[in-house]
Amino acid sequence: MANEVSYSTFDVERLRQFTIDIFLKMGVPANEAALAADVLIKADLRGIDSHGVARLSGYVRLWQKGRINPTPNVRVVYETPSTASVDGDAGLGLVVAPKAMEIALEKAEKVGSGWISVKNSNHFGIAAYHALMAIEKDMIGMSMTNASPLVAPTFSTERMLGTNPICYAFPAGKYPPVIMDMATSAAANGKLEIAQRKDVEVPSGWIQDAQGISTSDPNGLKKGGSLLPLGSDRDHGSHKGFCLSSIVDILSAVLSGASYGPWVPPFVAFLDPLENQPGQGIGHFLGAMRVDGFRPASEFKSNMDNWIERFKSAKTSAEYDSVIIPGEPETQAEVERNQSGIPLISVVVEDLKCLSTKLSVEFPKEL
Amino acid sequence: MANEVSYSTFDVERLRQFTIDIFLKMGVPANEAALAADVLIKADLRGIDSHGVARLSGYVRLWQKGRINPTPNVRVVYETPSTASVDGDAGLGLVVAPKAMEIALEKAEKVGSGWISVKNSNHFGIAAYHALMAIEKDMIGMSMTNASPLVAPTFSTERMLGTNPICYAFPAGKYPPVIMDMATSAAANGKLEIAQRKDVEVPSGWIQDAQGISTSDPNGLKKGGSLLPLGSDRDHGSHKGFCLSSIVDILSAVLSGASYGPWVPPFVAFLDPLENQPGQGIGHFLGAMRVDGFRPASEFKSNMDNWIERFKSAKTSAEYDSVIIPGEPETQAEVERNQSGIPLISVVVEDLKCLSTKLSVEFPKEL
């Protein structure tokens, strides 16, 4: 039996102020509290509800556990003109990642591209936020991160990798940027959480049980199962999803000196990190490339427009109107929600109200 | 009813010399003929039989059609210290891509990383060849290419993208490098060709028919169908496979000025490129990053060894012994085939014998 889910809608700027106020209560400096809130609100605006203010109390709990440093000294550890590794000093990923991306953009400005591997960080919100920072400078942006282990490699029953997202953002001319922002698992954990809340079965191929058998039980993960890599099974290329997730893990963590694989510190505060960590915190990998390091930006953007138009007009099967250009639904959500406000489901509203009481921060009224 | 497939085995160096001789007959200069042959033989050694000498007559036919320039002037068109675009002058991708990768390595040597987008090229063989060039320099190698349109985006029935592979190669310490080399479609075209030869059904989710309905007919593609992106269908993340393939298409072709999407010139010589090409030839994207641009190489390689050991020892489901580390089967095949020779299926042997007669080049005896 499917559960009903109810929504309330909130004014964007009031929800933003509430989020800033919570970060301020954690001792985060004002400019960084505004930045962290901007990353979360951006997720809610773009319809990635699982990565917006729904996670705010999760960050607070990590801070209360002493696992998030509200005043980190984010610093470069090694560098060349086009690369660097950064120590996030256990700060909020929401602050560390944009700071690291700024370094990537500076390097790209000077030598054509910039690539930053980050250690000792925490959950960085939506990958698209950081990649999008490149767009207004006519650069291509890239971001990825490793994450709490939930995904089993092909043939395995053990949670060895996170949903390890990859994001690329490409500027276009007259159209919005093309943005690929994707978990490397068959389904993002956020989708599973929605199915759990609604108590509906999930498609086979999303998760497996503790014995490695595909299950449609939305609570299969809580019963010792694991998420499956993109491809779902060996016949359909799950080894490729495993490869993609591994690329993210290595570039984000083995390259920076963060923890990797099953050692990635869990996002949930009630699970302690494993002992004998091989690195520090979670890792990100961020990059930027100047388009005019390859060809004039106007030519690139004109070809991007043509690419978008050609794919948008590709023939479809009977039940669909058109191909969806990567990033199109999120860009549309951002336009709509900027006007009509951010809808939050009741469990998130209740959670934020508790947080509001606990930290004595006023919670906005719904619209 | 499954067809029988028979093999003959050939000495590696004799097959290499035959391949070099064929390229020499095309007018390829000696050093470049040796390079092109090395790329093809490497594919056969690594067990990627679809991309080895099995394709030799395909390159010859493209040359006969005037679509491959045997003596290209491969040159940089735009560059910054860490980026460049390269014009392949319609040369063999087997020659153009390694030359472009050399430029990436030089740039990485100087400024930490090098990223090259290539236009006006042809099929570049296995992606792993180019990425692997970085390994001996303690660099991370990356290579991708767009390819003949065979894959339909999610919701579409039109062939808009190639199987557009992505490859990353990471150096390790005491273990062989970790190499992810994967088509971004649910199944590589080579796997489909094997099913066609054997006349066996393919798993549902590899291809769809002309109406966009999944089919297990191995000849579905010849009947107007298309390959499906990694993920197979919307529920299982085919939009992510579409995203990955699009990333490859844009970085390889929109960034360099090559042709993209449905305009990518077909590998088969009997199909002419579409009219009104938006760019020149097919495109590649190649990259290299110095590991010590992020942390000391010894630390990275030691952590890679630990990563490999931990994943290799991950718990497996009952029917499997261990997780396969990316690149492991290919590295093992290379060791074995270097000793025992290269097995070729009878249709490939017959094809090479025809080529031998046509171009008056001696074909080696089987072992």
XYZ file of C-alpha atoms in Angstrom:
734
model
C 0.000 0.000 0.000
C 1.497 3.322 -1.101
C 1.796 6.078 1.500
C 0.437 9.556 0.787
C 3.071 12.296 0.627
C 2.080 15.924 1.300
C 3.987 19.080 0.416
C 4.205 22.650 1.752
C 5.754 25.437 -0.310
C 8.262 27.997 0.999
C 9.562 31.327 -0.234
C 13.049 30.847 -1.655
C 14.701 33.759 0.153
C 13.121 32.933 3.514
C 14.217 29.321 3.256
C 17.667 30.539 2.267
C 17.848 32.825 5.320
C 16.768 29.998 7.611
C 19.519 27.789 6.132
C 22.123 30.547 6.570
C 21.019 31.047 10.177
C 21.458 27.349 10.936
C 24.993 27.366 9.531
C 25.744 30.525 11.542
C 24.625 28.705 14.683
C 27.168 26.004 13.827
C 29.834 28.722 13.950
C 30.326 28.924 10.193
C 31.573 32.440 9.184
C 28.904 34.596 7.480
C 30.239 34.442 3.909
C 30.706 30.682 4.102
C 27.265 30.177 5.674
C 25.795 32.066 2.703
C 27.810 29.923 0.285
C 26.794 26.641 1.948
C 23.135 27.738 1.953
C 23.402 28.693 -1.713
C 24.543 25.157 -2.592
C 21.609 23.578 -0.722
C 18.990 26.033 -2.036
C 20.327 25.505 -5.572
C 19.569 21.779 -5.192
C 16.008 22.510 -4.059
C 15.516 25.014 -6.872
C 16.741 22.498 -9.445
C 14.379 19.802 -8.152
C 17.117 17.635 -6.609
C 15.122 17.551 -3.373
C 17.244 14.799 -1.829
C 20.306 17.086 -1.809
C 18.786 20.360 -0.598
C 17.605 21.503 2.839
C 16.427 17.920 3.382
C 20.053 17.258 4.335
C 20.502 20.276 6.610
C 19.936 18.391 9.858
C 22.401 15.744 8.645
C 25.168 18.358 8.453
C 24.198 19.651 11.900
C 24.433 16.161 13.404
C 27.898 15.653 11.870
C 28.968 18.990 13.376
C 27.585 17.974 16.774
C 29.618 14.768 16.513
C 32.734 16.871 15.896
C 33.089 15.512 12.359
C 32.581 18.890 10.636
C 34.915 21.795 11.343
C 32.890 25.029 10.955
C 36.010 27.193 10.495
C 38.325 25.166 8.246
C 41.622 26.379 6.866
C 41.194 25.176 3.265
C 44.675 25.034 1.750
C 46.648 23.790 -1.241
C 48.992 20.915 -0.339
C 50.711 20.206 -3.690
C 50.398 22.016 -6.988
C 51.604 22.535 -10.530
C 50.359 25.312 -12.849
C 47.338 23.189 -13.889
C 46.799 20.834 -10.930
C 46.561 20.919 -7.150
C 45.515 18.870 -4.190
C 43.591 20.648 -1.469
C 43.130 19.810 2.217
C 39.556 20.695 3.235
C 40.443 20.646 6.956
C 37.240 18.677 7.717
C 35.080 21.596 6.587
C 31.631 21.458 5.048
C 31.944 20.075 1.500
C 29.435 22.803 0.643
C 32.214 25.327 1.362
C 35.354 23.324 0.561
C 34.272 22.284 -2.953
C 33.375 25.775 -4.256
C 36.680 27.072 -2.810
C 38.581 24.312 -4.601
C 36.639 25.037 -7.788
C 37.749 28.685 -7.538
C 41.336 27.434 -7.602
C 40.548 25.306 -10.680
C 39.057 28.369 -12.410
C 42.115 30.505 -11.581
C 44.455 27.871 -12.981
C 42.311 27.477 -16.106
C 42.380 31.256 -16.585
C 46.193 31.157 -16.539
C 47.156 27.893 -18.291
C 43.972 26.652 -20.008
C 42.764 24.114 -17.462
C 42.726 23.468 -13.724
C 42.250 20.145 -11.913
C 41.857 19.890 -8.147
C 41.724 16.741 -6.038
C 40.385 17.391 -2.527
C 40.857 15.412 0.678
C 39.533 15.806 4.211
C 36.151 17.139 3.102
C 32.507 16.249 3.669
C 29.374 15.862 1.523
C 29.471 18.611 -1.138
C 25.773 18.823 -2.100
C 24.826 18.612 -5.783
C 27.765 18.108 -8.115
C 26.199 20.502 -10.628
C 26.686 23.527 -8.339
C 30.461 23.317 -8.618
C 30.623 22.420 -12.329
C 28.261 25.308 -13.134
C 30.734 27.808 -11.644
C 32.738 27.397 -14.872
C 29.914 28.279 -17.249
C 29.828 32.063 -16.914
C 33.546 32.175 -17.708
C 33.031 30.238 -20.987
C 34.682 27.226 -19.447
C 33.666 23.575 -19.257
C 33.135 22.519 -15.629
C 33.571 19.086 -14.112
C 32.938 17.781 -10.610
C 32.788 14.423 -8.913
C 32.944 13.106 -5.368
C 33.134 9.840 -3.558
C 30.483 9.118 -0.944
C 29.331 6.776 1.827
C 29.651 3.128 0.712
C 26.270 1.796 -0.505
C 27.092 0.201 -3.885
C 28.442 -3.328 -4.447
C 30.869 -3.969 -7.332
C 29.800 -6.530 -9.950
C 29.863 -10.067 -8.396
C 30.140 -8.634 -4.863
C 27.683 -8.457 -1.955
C 29.674 -5.855 -0.049
C 29.084 -2.100 -0.024
C 32.366 -0.852 -1.412
C 31.543 2.392 -3.240
C 29.274 5.394 -2.941
C 26.778 6.524 -5.541
C 29.817 8.579 -6.674
C 28.336 11.209 -9.015
C 29.943 12.641 -12.144
C 28.961 16.063 -13.476
C 29.983 17.921 -16.624
C 28.621 21.356 -17.555
C 29.020 22.736 -21.087
C 28.187 26.329 -22.065
C 25.875 26.794 -25.054
C 24.936 29.911 -27.065
C 21.257 30.749 -27.148
C 20.258 27.704 -25.053
C 20.885 26.978 -21.366
C 24.094 25.049 -20.597
C 24.067 21.279 -21.131
C 24.560 19.646 -17.734
C 25.108 15.966 -17.078
C 24.852 15.297 -13.333
C 24.472 11.626 -12.553
C 25.054 9.060 -9.848
C 27.088 6.129 -11.172
C 24.704 3.649 -9.521
C 21.633 2.309 -11.375
C 19.469 4.544 -9.184
C 20.437 7.484 -7.012
C 19.951 6.902 -3.291
C 17.471 9.811 -3.259
C 15.158 7.851 -5.572
C 15.298 4.888 -3.231
C 14.467 7.124 -0.262
C 11.394 8.407 -2.121
C 10.245 4.811 -2.765
C 10.796 4.025 0.927
C 8.723 7.010 2.016
C 5.926 6.087 -0.370
C 6.352 2.392 0.490
C 6.308 1.284 -3.144
C 8.374 -1.448 -4.823
C 11.451 -0.409 -6.803
C 12.342 -1.782 -10.247
C 14.447 -4.914 -10.138
C 18.045 -3.969 -10.935
C 18.284 -1.067 -8.471
C 19.266 -3.023 -5.372
C 20.281 -6.502 -4.327
C 19.785 -8.307 -1.019
C 22.569 -9.444 1.311
C 23.068 -12.601 -0.796
C 23.487 -10.609 -4.003
C 20.030 -11.355 -5.418
C 18.111 -8.528 -7.070
C 15.115 -7.407 -4.982
C 12.263 -4.933 -5.424
C 11.942 -4.323 -1.659
C 12.552 -0.572 -1.156
C 13.954 -1.418 2.292
C 16.395 -3.999 0.896
C 19.310 -1.731 1.692
C 18.332 -1.489 5.367
C 18.209 -5.284 5.463
C 21.883 -5.653 4.533
C 21.590 -5.320 0.775
C 23.355 -2.850 -1.490
C 22.724 -0.544 -4.424
C 23.749 -1.885 -7.848
C 26.127 -0.077 -10.217
C 24.742 1.558 -13.375
C 24.028 -1.373 -15.739
C 22.441 -3.379 -12.876
C 23.904 -6.791 -13.806
C 26.867 -8.222 -15.708
C 24.849 -8.841 -18.892
C 23.755 -5.217 -19.004
C 27.116 -3.696 -18.184
C 27.162 -3.334 -14.371
C 30.961 -3.726 -14.646
C 30.882 -0.382 -16.488
C 28.968 1.279 -13.640
C 31.558 -0.250 -11.292
C 34.335 1.187 -13.499
C 32.779 4.678 -13.498
C 32.319 4.661 -9.746
C 35.913 3.483 -9.330
C 37.214 6.288 -11.569
C 35.423 8.784 -9.292
C 36.784 7.085 -6.157
C 40.378 7.101 -7.402
C 40.426 10.660 -8.811
C 38.664 12.023 -5.712
C 40.413 10.107 -2.981
C 43.425 8.001 -3.975
C 44.788 11.037 -5.826
C 44.159 13.496 -2.968
C 44.818 11.325 0.079
C 41.165 11.076 1.178
C 39.553 7.824 2.295
C 38.291 5.545 -0.447
C 36.099 2.531 -1.111
C 34.466 1.065 1.992
C 36.410 3.444 4.267
C 34.618 6.614 3.074
C 33.165 8.147 6.274
C 29.357 7.694 6.346
C 27.178 10.788 5.920
C 24.900 9.640 8.720
C 26.271 10.704 12.098
C 25.028 7.570 13.904
C 27.555 5.460 11.971
C 31.159 6.045 12.964
C 33.872 5.939 10.312
C 35.685 2.573 10.123
C 38.944 2.260 12.022
C 42.346 2.383 10.287
C 41.281 4.969 7.723
C 43.675 4.946 4.727
C 43.142 8.681 4.159
C 41.379 11.763 5.486
C 37.657 12.411 5.050
C 35.842 12.185 1.763
C 37.363 13.304 -1.529
C 36.275 15.390 -4.511
C 37.712 15.996 -7.966
C 36.968 19.290 -9.694
C 38.022 20.648 -13.045
C 37.669 23.528 -15.453
C 38.830 23.972 -19.045
C 38.746 27.171 -21.061
C 36.770 26.520 -24.231
C 39.079 28.915 -26.095
C 41.991 26.699 -25.138
C 40.645 24.502 -27.972
C 38.717 26.765 -30.355
C 37.053 30.198 -30.274
C 34.222 30.124 -27.704
C 31.721 31.541 -30.214
C 32.334 28.597 -32.579
C 31.983 26.088 -29.762
C 28.759 27.648 -28.501
C 27.278 27.821 -31.973
C 28.034 24.101 -32.477
C 26.552 23.370 -29.024
C 23.327 25.087 -30.116
C 23.303 22.925 -33.235
C 23.998 19.810 -31.143
C 21.075 20.654 -28.842
C 18.697 21.339 -31.737
C 19.628 18.127 -33.541
C 19.219 15.943 -30.443
C 15.998 17.714 -29.453
C 14.544 16.908 -32.877
C 15.637 13.238 -32.926
C 12.831 10.826 -33.815
C 11.134 9.326 -30.759
C 9.176 6.165 -30.082
C 5.387 6.509 -30.088
C 4.882 7.347 -26.414
C 7.418 10.204 -26.129
C 7.386 13.719 -27.566
C 11.086 14.487 -27.628
C 14.513 13.595 -26.332
C 15.402 15.297 -23.031
C 18.602 17.347 -23.285
C 20.821 16.711 -20.219
C 20.059 19.355 -17.594
C 16.819 20.504 -19.250
C 14.403 19.373 -16.498
C 16.566 20.912 -13.770
C 16.922 24.235 -15.600
C 13.142 24.320 -16.066
C 12.563 23.490 -12.380
C 14.873 26.342 -11.404
C 12.852 28.858 -13.429
C 9.561 27.586 -11.998
C 10.627 27.305 -8.363
C 12.320 30.703 -8.394
C 8.829 32.062 -9.111
C 6.543 29.753 -7.168
C 8.746 28.756 -4.236
C 10.277 25.514 -3.005
C 7.967 22.605 -2.158
C 9.096 20.443 0.762
C 7.564 17.134 1.815
C 6.055 16.955 5.301
C 8.807 14.790 6.840
C 11.404 17.359 5.779
C 9.291 20.238 7.140
C 8.939 18.426 10.478
C 12.676 17.758 10.550
C 13.492 21.428 9.865
C 11.019 22.563 12.532
C 12.813 20.375 15.097
C 16.113 21.887 14.003
C 14.599 25.348 14.308
C 13.586 24.652 17.915
C 16.848 22.942 18.825
C 19.048 25.774 17.541
C 16.606 28.638 18.288
C 16.325 29.788 14.689
C 12.999 31.054 13.374
C 11.453 28.731 10.776
C 9.651 30.496 7.907
C 5.895 30.169 7.412
C 4.797 28.260 4.364
C 3.430 30.218 1.389
C 20.676 -22.652 -33.849
C 24.133 -21.500 -32.848
C 26.864 -21.438 -35.519
C 30.229 -23.079 -34.818
C 33.179 -20.688 -34.711
C 36.700 -21.992 -35.422
C 40.027 -20.353 -34.579
C 43.582 -20.396 -35.945
C 46.504 -19.062 -33.928
C 49.248 -16.784 -35.283
C 52.674 -15.753 -34.088
C 52.478 -12.199 -32.688
C 55.498 -10.814 -34.543
C 54.523 -12.355 -37.880
C 51.001 -10.985 -37.616
C 52.505 -7.621 -36.658
C 54.784 -7.630 -39.726
C 51.845 -8.520 -41.990
C 49.872 -5.587 -40.530
C 52.825 -3.214 -41.001
C 53.203 -4.391 -44.620
C 49.539 -3.672 -45.341
C 49.864 -0.126 -43.967
C 53.062 0.353 -46.014
C 51.115 -0.658 -49.130
C 48.641 2.112 -48.281
C 51.559 4.543 -48.438
C 51.835 5.058 -44.694
C 55.447 6.025 -43.727
C 57.397 3.213 -42.004
C 57.391 4.599 -38.454
C 53.679 5.352 -38.624
C 52.877 1.947 -40.158
C 54.674 0.365 -37.195
C 52.706 2.582 -34.762
C 49.345 1.796 -36.391
C 50.150 -1.925 -36.380
C 51.167 -1.710 -32.721
C 47.729 -0.286 -31.826
C 45.909 -3.105 -33.653
C 48.153 -5.895 -32.332
C 47.776 -4.487 -28.808
C 43.996 -4.951 -29.147
C 44.418 -8.572 -30.239
C 46.914 -9.230 -27.455
C 44.523 -7.776 -24.870
C 41.649 -9.923 -26.107
C 39.683 -7.036 -27.667
C 39.404 -9.070 -30.887
C 36.810 -6.730 -32.436
C 39.352 -3.867 -32.499
C 42.474 -5.673 -33.731
C 43.483 -6.972 -37.150
C 39.810 -7.857 -37.666
C 39.423 -4.192 -38.646
C 42.456 -4.007 -40.943
C 40.509 -4.461 -44.179
C 38.076 -1.775 -42.969
C 40.899 0.775 -42.814
C 42.076 -0.324 -46.274
C 38.593 0.184 -47.741
C 38.382 3.689 -46.227
C 41.785 4.478 -47.780
C 40.608 3.142 -51.151
C 37.584 5.443 -50.884
C 39.946 8.370 -50.306
C 38.664 8.873 -46.765
C 42.005 8.110 -45.080
C 45.080 10.205 -45.825
C 48.143 7.927 -45.448
C 50.560 10.856 -45.040
C 48.756 13.353 -42.791
C 50.228 16.551 -41.450
C 49.031 16.259 -37.847
C 49.200 19.765 -36.383
C 48.133 21.849 -33.388
C 45.449 24.405 -34.278
C 44.910 26.222 -30.950
C 46.732 25.792 -27.669
C 47.371 26.979 -24.139
C 50.067 25.541 -21.837
C 47.717 22.698 -20.737
C 45.300 22.345 -23.687
C 45.316 22.051 -27.465
C 43.163 21.148 -30.395
C 44.742 19.049 -33.095
C 43.844 18.632 -36.780
C 44.425 14.988 -37.769
C 44.402 15.843 -41.494
C 42.178 12.804 -42.213
C 44.936 10.424 -41.097
C 44.531 7.010 -39.511
C 43.213 7.481 -35.951
C 45.746 4.761 -35.090
C 48.471 7.318 -35.858
C 46.734 10.622 -35.071
C 45.636 9.643 -31.537
C 49.072 8.499 -30.263
C 50.621 11.670 -31.749
C 48.026 13.805 -29.957
C 48.622 11.842 -26.768
C 52.350 12.647 -27.053
C 51.396 16.331 -27.007
C 49.246 15.737 -23.906
C 52.195 14.026 -22.194
C 54.572 16.883 -23.063
C 52.147 19.454 -21.674
C 51.611 17.376 -18.527
C 55.379 17.146 -18.088
C 55.604 20.961 -18.148
C 52.439 22.196 -16.374
C 50.968 19.134 -14.626
C 48.303 18.114 -17.140
C 47.630 18.078 -20.881
C 44.246 17.855 -22.654
C 43.932 17.455 -26.414
C 40.749 17.557 -28.473
C 41.257 16.134 -31.992
C 39.266 16.744 -35.172
C 39.523 15.345 -38.692
C 40.605 11.886 -37.564
C 39.418 8.317 -38.094
C 38.810 5.249 -35.899
C 41.579 5.162 -33.268
C 41.517 1.455 -32.271
C 41.267 0.566 -28.580
C 41.006 3.558 -26.262
C 43.306 1.832 -23.761
C 46.349 2.051 -26.081
C 46.428 5.830 -25.834
C 45.590 6.094 -22.130
C 48.283 3.513 -21.328
C 50.967 5.762 -22.854
C 50.746 7.825 -19.638
C 51.423 4.976 -17.244
C 55.183 4.569 -17.623
C 55.600 8.284 -16.862
C 53.669 7.950 -13.570
C 50.779 9.815 -15.093
C 47.053 9.101 -15.239
C 45.937 8.609 -18.842
C 42.518 9.321 -20.329
C 41.138 8.751 -23.813
C 37.755 8.869 -25.482
C 36.419 9.092 -29.023
C 33.153 9.528 -30.803
C 32.194 6.916 -33.379
C 29.733 5.916 -36.110
C 26.141 6.548 -34.956
C 24.548 3.313 -33.677
C 23.070 4.291 -30.291
C 19.671 5.925 -29.710
C 19.250 8.410 -26.845
C 16.641 7.589 -24.203
C 13.097 7.920 -25.704
C 14.519 8.051 -29.265
C 14.463 5.552 -32.142
C 17.196 7.313 -34.095
C 20.893 6.421 -34.147
C 22.422 9.609 -32.817
C 25.604 8.531 -31.020
C 28.416 6.025 -31.327
C 29.369 3.489 -28.712
C 31.675 6.354 -27.635
C 34.189 4.697 -25.298
C 35.789 6.211 -22.197
C 39.129 4.962 -20.900
C 41.097 5.855 -17.783
C 44.425 4.232 -16.858
C 45.867 4.563 -13.351
C 49.371 3.453 -12.396
C 49.702 1.135 -9.388
C 52.758 -0.032 -7.402
C 53.286 -3.783 -7.290
C 50.151 -4.540 -9.339
C 49.440 -3.890 -13.024
C 47.765 -0.552 -13.818
C 44.011 -0.271 -13.233
C 42.384 0.323 -16.624
C 38.754 1.161 -17.245
C 38.032 0.923 -20.990
C 34.326 0.848 -21.724
C 31.793 1.605 -24.407
C 29.044 3.880 -23.071
C 26.365 1.686 -24.676
C 24.809 -1.240 -22.778
C 26.834 -3.619 -24.966
C 29.829 -2.907 -27.165
C 29.188 -3.386 -30.885
C 31.879 -6.094 -30.910
C 29.756 -8.203 -28.544
C 26.791 -7.856 -30.874
C 28.935 -8.906 -33.858
C 29.968 -12.050 -31.973
C 26.297 -12.895 -31.298
C 25.514 -12.324 -34.981
C 28.296 -14.650 -36.094
C 27.187 -17.317 -33.646
C 23.533 -16.613 -34.478
C 22.465 -16.527 -30.823
C 19.925 -14.224 -29.150
C 21.218 -11.234 -27.219
C 19.965 -10.196 -23.758
C 17.002 -7.843 -23.858
C 18.232 -4.317 -23.120
C 21.142 -4.344 -25.608
C 19.236 -3.236 -28.695
C 15.820 -1.950 -29.709
C 13.957 -2.341 -32.997
C 13.024 0.508 -35.335
C 9.941 1.273 -33.217
C 12.007 1.551 -30.042
C 10.994 -1.800 -28.560
C 13.681 -3.942 -26.925
C 14.518 -7.035 -29.005
C 16.761 -10.071 -28.554
C 17.303 -10.477 -32.308
C 21.085 -10.175 -32.852
C 20.329 -8.733 -36.314
C 17.969 -6.086 -34.921
C 20.457 -3.357 -35.765
C 20.575 -4.398 -39.433
C 16.770 -4.214 -39.488
C 16.737 -0.524 -38.603
C 17.061 -0.796 -34.833
C 19.688 0.789 -32.615
C 21.970 0.003 -29.706
C 20.761 1.170 -26.275
C 22.776 3.405 -23.964
C 24.326 1.931 -20.796
C 21.381 1.484 -18.399
C 19.209 0.036 -21.220
C 15.941 1.768 -20.260
C 14.765 4.855 -18.396
C 14.018 2.922 -15.182
C 17.551 1.547 -15.095
C 19.330 4.771 -15.974
C 19.662 4.747 -19.786
C 19.578 8.568 -19.541
C 22.926 8.234 -17.737
C 24.383 6.173 -20.587
C 23.058 8.848 -22.946
C 24.735 11.515 -20.772
C 28.077 9.687 -20.789
C 28.004 9.203 -24.541
C 27.102 12.879 -24.988
C 30.031 13.962 -22.789
C 32.339 11.952 -25.061
C 30.732 13.416 -28.200
C 31.037 17.012 -26.996
C 34.604 16.778 -25.618
C 35.804 14.894 -28.719
C 33.997 16.760 -31.461
C 32.149 19.942 -30.468
C 35.311 21.065 -28.661
C 37.676 20.224 -31.533
C 35.528 21.019 -34.574
C 34.979 17.396 -35.624
C 31.596 16.040 -36.698
C 29.255 14.986 -33.906
C 26.096 13.054 -33.199
C 24.470 11.512 -36.277
C 26.968 13.221 -38.596
C 29.994 11.198 -37.414
C 31.373 9.592 -40.603
C 30.624 5.833 -40.639
C 33.531 3.424 -40.201
C 32.191 1.208 -42.978
C 33.332 2.467 -46.386
C 30.097 1.464 -48.132
C 28.203 4.157 -46.212
C 29.059 7.698 -47.254
C 29.188 10.439 -44.620
C 25.984 12.520 -44.432
C 25.926 15.770 -46.357
C 26.323 19.157 -44.658
C 28.842 17.917 -42.099
C 29.039 20.335 -39.137
C 32.725 19.506 -38.594
C 35.646 17.494 -39.944
C 36.012 13.735 -39.497
C 35.659 11.986 -36.167
C 36.929 13.433 -32.895
C 38.956 12.228 -29.929
C 39.708 13.649 -26.504
C 42.952 12.646 -24.803
C 44.438 13.614 -21.474
C 47.302 13.056 -19.076
C 47.865 14.208 -15.506
C 51.066 13.891 -13.527
C 50.300 12.010 -10.320
C 52.886 14.125 -8.508
C 50.891 17.202 -9.480
C 48.629 16.067 -6.613
C 50.764 13.993 -4.226
C 54.042 12.055 -4.318
C 53.706 9.205 -6.865
C 54.946 6.623 -4.336
C 52.095 7.496 -1.944
C 49.530 7.319 -4.737
C 50.812 3.974 -5.980
C 50.910 2.515 -2.494
C 47.265 3.586 -1.967
C 46.371 2.129 -5.391
C 47.842 -1.214 -4.288
C 45.736 -1.035 -1.137
C 42.646 -0.098 -3.219
C 43.227 -3.111 -5.489
C 43.755 -5.507 -2.572
C 40.653 -4.306 -0.741
C 38.402 -4.578 -3.811
C 39.898 -7.932 -4.787
C 39.014 -9.285 -1.356
C 35.452 -7.897 -1.271
C 32.829 -10.484 -0.319
C 31.159 -12.088 -3.339
C 27.844 -13.790 -3.948
C 27.897 -17.606 -3.903
C 28.649 -18.198 -7.600
C 31.691 -15.919 -7.936
C 35.206 -16.211 -6.521
C 36.260 -12.585 -6.510
C 35.640 -9.109 -7.845
C 37.382 -8.398 -11.173
C 39.675 -5.371 -10.986
C 39.185 -3.142 -14.071
C 41.737 -4.151 -16.716
C 42.630 -7.443 -15.040
C 41.290 -9.798 -17.771
C 42.979 -7.782 -20.541
C 46.334 -7.683 -18.720
C 46.117 -11.443 -18.233
C 45.207 -12.011 -21.908
C 48.237 -9.940 -22.930
C 50.589 -12.129 -20.913
C 49.060 -15.324 -22.299
C 48.836 -14.276 -25.939
C 52.360 -12.857 -25.955
C 53.427 -16.433 -25.215
C 50.928 -18.557 -27.104
C 50.099 -16.316 -30.072
C 46.966 -14.550 -31.274
C 43.865 -16.621 -32.070
C 41.760 -15.348 -34.988
C 38.353 -16.626 -35.997
C 38.017 -18.151 -39.448
C 36.065 -15.250 -41.018
C 38.836 -12.856 -39.997
C 41.521 -15.198 -41.353
C 39.676 -15.444 -44.685
C 39.293 -11.666 -44.805
C 43.019 -11.132 -44.147
C 43.953 -13.705 -46.798
C 41.881 -11.770 -49.353
C 43.649 -8.583 -48.306
C 46.992 -10.387 -48.628
C 46.170 -11.378 -52.219
C 44.718 -7.990 -53.162
C 47.730 -5.996 -51.906
C 50.385 -8.686 -52.652
C 51.553 -9.013 -49.061
C 52.555 -12.415 -47.710
C 50.138 -13.743 -45.088
C 51.775 -15.658 -42.219
C 51.165 -19.379 -41.705
C 49.199 -20.287 -38.612
C 51.059 -21.782 -35.647
